[in-house]
Coordinates of C-alpha atoms and ligand atoms in Angstrom, one line a residue:
M1 CA 84.5 64.8 190.7
D2 CA 88.0 64.4 189.4
S3 CA 88.2 66.9 186.6
V4 CA 90.2 69.8 185.3
P5 CA 88.7 73.3 186.1
S6 CA 85.5 74.0 184.3
S7 CA 83.3 77.0 183.9
S8 CA 80.2 77.4 186.1
T9 CA 78.9 80.2 183.9
G10 CA 78.2 78.1 180.9
S11 CA 79.6 80.7 178.7
S12 CA 83.4 80.1 178.5
P13 CA 85.3 77.1 177.1
V14 CA 85.7 74.2 179.4
Y15 CA 87.7 71.0 179.2
L16 CA 86.0 67.6 179.4
P17 CA 86.1 65.9 182.8
A18 CA 89.4 63.9 183.3
T19 CA 87.3 60.9 184.3
D20 CA 85.7 58.9 181.4
P21 CA 82.5 60.9 180.7
I22 CA 79.6 59.4 178.9
L23 CA 79.1 61.2 175.6
M24 CA 75.6 61.6 174.1
K25 CA 74.6 63.1 170.8
L26 CA 71.2 64.8 171.0
M27 CA 69.2 66.7 168.4
V28 CA 67.4 70.0 169.0
T29 CA 64.7 70.3 166.5
G30 CA 61.3 71.8 165.7
P31 CA 59.8 74.2 163.2
F32 CA 61.3 77.3 161.7
G33 CA 61.6 80.2 164.2
V34 CA 60.7 78.2 167.3
G35 CA 64.0 79.0 169.1
K36 CA 66.3 76.1 168.3
T37 CA 69.4 78.2 167.6
T38 CA 68.6 80.4 170.7
F39 CA 68.3 77.2 172.8
V40 CA 71.7 75.8 171.8
R41 CA 73.3 79.2 172.3
S42 CA 71.8 79.5 175.8
L43 CA 73.1 76.2 177.0
S44 CA 76.5 75.6 175.4
E45 CA 79.6 75.7 177.6
I46 CA 81.8 76.2 174.5
P47 CA 81.5 78.8 171.8
T48 CA 78.7 77.5 169.6
L49 CA 79.0 76.8 165.9
H50 CA 76.2 78.2 163.8
T51 CA 75.4 78.2 160.2
E52 CA 73.1 81.2 160.1
E53 CA 72.4 82.9 156.8
T54 CA 70.7 86.3 156.4
M55 CA 67.1 85.9 155.3
T56 CA 66.2 87.8 152.2
A57 CA 63.1 88.7 150.2
H58 CA 63.4 85.4 148.4
G59 CA 62.4 83.6 151.5
V60 CA 59.2 85.6 152.1
P61 CA 56.8 83.1 150.4
V62 CA 58.2 80.1 152.3
D63 CA 59.6 81.3 155.7
D64 CA 56.9 82.8 157.8
I65 CA 58.4 85.3 160.3
S66 CA 55.1 86.9 161.4
R67 CA 55.5 85.3 164.9
T68 CA 59.2 86.2 165.2
P69 CA 59.5 89.6 163.6
G70 CA 63.0 90.1 165.1
K71 CA 64.4 87.1 163.2
T72 CA 66.8 88.1 160.5
A73 CA 68.8 84.9 159.9
T74 CA 68.0 81.2 159.5
T75 CA 70.0 78.0 160.2
V76 CA 71.0 76.4 156.9
A77 CA 72.9 73.4 158.2
V78 CA 73.5 73.0 161.9
D79 CA 73.9 74.6 165.4
F80 CA 76.4 72.9 167.5
G81 CA 77.1 73.2 171.2
R82 CA 78.3 71.1 174.1
L83 CA 77.1 70.8 177.7
T84 CA 78.5 68.8 180.6
L85 CA 75.7 68.1 183.0
P86 CA 76.3 69.3 186.6
A87 CA 77.1 65.8 187.9
G88 CA 80.1 66.0 185.5
D89 CA 79.9 62.5 184.0
L90 CA 77.6 63.1 181.1
V91 CA 78.6 65.2 178.2
L92 CA 75.9 66.2 175.8
Y93 CA 76.6 67.2 172.2
L94 CA 73.8 69.3 170.9
F95 CA 73.0 69.4 167.2
G96 CA 70.4 72.0 166.3
T97 CA 68.7 71.4 163.0
P98 CA 67.3 73.7 160.3
G99 CA 63.5 73.9 160.7
Q100 CA 62.4 74.0 157.1
R101 CA 61.4 70.8 155.1
R102 CA 63.7 71.8 152.2
F103 CA 66.6 71.0 154.5
L104 CA 65.4 67.4 155.1
P105 CA 68.4 65.6 153.6
L106 CA 70.7 67.5 156.1
W107 CA 68.3 66.7 158.9
E108 CA 68.7 63.0 158.2
D109 CA 72.5 63.3 158.3
L110 CA 72.3 65.1 161.6
A111 CA 70.0 62.3 163.1
R112 CA 72.7 59.7 162.5
G113 CA 74.1 58.5 165.8
A114 CA 71.8 60.7 167.9
L115 CA 70.3 59.1 171.0
G116 CA 67.4 61.4 171.4
A117 CA 65.8 64.7 170.5
L118 CA 64.4 67.8 172.1
I119 CA 61.5 69.1 170.0
L120 CA 60.7 72.7 170.6
A121 CA 57.1 73.9 170.1
D122 CA 55.4 77.2 170.0
T123 CA 51.8 77.3 171.3
R124 CA 50.8 79.9 168.7
R125 CA 51.3 77.3 166.0
L126 CA 51.4 74.0 167.8
A127 CA 50.6 71.9 164.8
D128 CA 53.9 72.9 163.2
A129 CA 55.6 70.6 165.7
F130 CA 54.1 67.5 164.1
D131 CA 56.6 67.4 161.2
A132 CA 59.5 67.1 163.6
M133 CA 57.6 64.6 165.8
D134 CA 56.9 62.4 162.8
L135 CA 60.6 62.5 161.7
I136 CA 61.9 61.7 165.1
E137 CA 59.4 58.9 165.6
E138 CA 60.4 57.5 162.2
A139 CA 64.0 57.6 163.3
G140 CA 63.0 55.6 166.4
L141 CA 64.4 58.2 168.8
P142 CA 63.0 59.0 172.2
Y143 CA 62.1 62.7 172.6
T144 CA 61.0 65.3 174.9
V145 CA 58.8 68.3 173.9
A146 CA 59.7 71.7 175.3
V147 CA 57.2 74.5 174.8
N148 CA 59.1 77.7 174.2
R149 CA 57.3 80.6 175.8
F150 CA 56.9 83.7 173.7
P151 CA 55.5 86.9 175.2
D152 CA 52.2 87.1 173.4
T153 CA 51.2 83.5 174.2
P154 CA 48.3 82.8 176.6
P155 CA 49.2 81.0 179.8
I156 CA 50.6 77.6 178.9
E157 CA 48.5 74.6 180.0
L158 CA 50.6 71.5 179.6
D159 CA 47.7 69.0 180.0
K160 CA 46.0 70.6 177.0
I161 CA 49.2 70.7 175.0
R162 CA 49.9 67.1 175.7
A163 CA 46.4 66.2 174.5
A164 CA 46.7 68.4 171.4
L165 CA 50.0 66.8 170.4
D166 CA 48.7 63.3 171.3
L167 CA 51.9 62.6 173.3
D168 CA 52.6 59.3 174.8
P169 CA 52.1 59.6 178.6
A170 CA 55.7 58.7 179.1
T171 CA 57.0 61.5 176.8
P172 CA 58.2 64.4 179.0
L173 CA 56.6 67.7 178.2
I174 CA 57.9 70.9 179.8
E175 CA 57.9 74.6 179.4
C176 CA 61.0 76.8 178.9
D177 CA 62.2 80.1 177.6
A178 CA 64.9 79.4 175.0
R179 CA 66.7 82.5 176.1
E180 CA 67.1 81.5 179.7
R181 CA 69.6 78.9 180.6
A182 CA 68.0 77.4 183.7
G183 CA 64.8 76.3 182.0
C184 CA 66.7 75.0 179.0
L185 CA 68.9 72.9 181.3
D186 CA 65.8 71.4 183.0
A187 CA 64.4 70.5 179.5
L188 CA 67.7 68.8 178.6
I189 CA 67.9 66.9 181.8
A190 CA 64.4 65.7 181.3
L191 CA 65.4 64.5 177.8
T192 CA 68.6 62.9 179.1
E193 CA 66.7 60.9 181.8
H194 CA 64.2 59.8 179.2
V195 CA 66.9 58.6 176.9
L196 CA 68.8 56.8 179.6
D197 CA 65.5 55.1 180.8
R198 CA 65.0 53.8 177.2
L199 CA 68.5 52.5 176.5
P200 CA 68.6 48.7 176.4
Q201 CA 70.3 47.5 179.7
E202 CA 73.3 46.0 177.9
T203 CA 74.1 49.3 176.2
A204 CA 73.2 51.6 179.1
P205 CA 76.2 53.3 180.6
Ligands
GDP301 N1 60.3 86.2 173.2 C1 61.0 85.2 172.9 N2 61.7 85.2 171.7 C2 62.5 84.2 171.4 C3 62.5 83.0 172.2 N3 63.3 82.1 171.6 C4 63.7 82.7 170.5 N4 63.3 83.9 170.4 C5 63.5 84.8 169.2 O1 62.8 84.2 168.2 C6 63.5 84.3 167.0 C7 63.8 82.9 166.4 O2 64.7 82.2 167.2 P1 65.8 81.1 166.5 O3 66.5 80.6 167.7 O4 66.5 81.7 165.4 O5 64.8 80.0 166.0 P2 65.1 78.7 165.1 O6 64.7 79.1 163.7 O7 64.2 77.7 165.7 O8 66.6 78.4 165.2 C8 64.8 85.0 167.3 O9 64.6 86.4 167.0 C9 64.9 84.9 168.8 O10 65.5 86.0 169.4 C10 61.8 83.0 173.4 O11 61.8 82.1 174.2 N5 61.1 84.1 173.7
MG302 MG1 68.0 78.2 163.8

């Protein structure tokens, strides 16, 4: 690949490939506390942009942190990161959304121009993913569901999760740990392939 030097660690800034890369805007969405910010942070090859605000007692009635007791901040606008896929010709711009319904107007802005979405789900409260699935389906975007593995969850059975979420057989469903880059990368590659498969031929790169 004809490109300027890039990082293989995924943690330091890189330049875009010198060849004409294909740019793709993707959303990373799902309920509050499911691991969206962690996911974008794990994958980005540039320093990520976050809009995290400290959670205070005012949020207690509306933001349930019982499943993520270590969570002290919440996204109020966007997480932003960038990832060049290993082949080097596809550059993904990742836009992580807030999880709470009260940020819906922002969410709609973030969806503009996106080609697909990764929806994170937590098996301890699977039904919370329906909100994001509804929004993404209304926006007409292809999506992939990634089940973020938390330590106190029973073994993940993807067949049962697929049935519980009533996923279309063509919708990719995979398991990851939002803190580990390799699994996050697999999730994003699955989404990217799904998006490319669904682009009309005349607009496909
Ligand atoms: N054990 C575990 N904790 C996670 C995982 N992903 C995120 N967390 C933690 O869960 C909390 C919520 O994550 P965050 O990324 O802020 O969720 P968001 O609200 O969806 O952006 C944080 O304290 C993370 O450190 C995971 O895969 N496993
Ligand atoms: Mg967040």
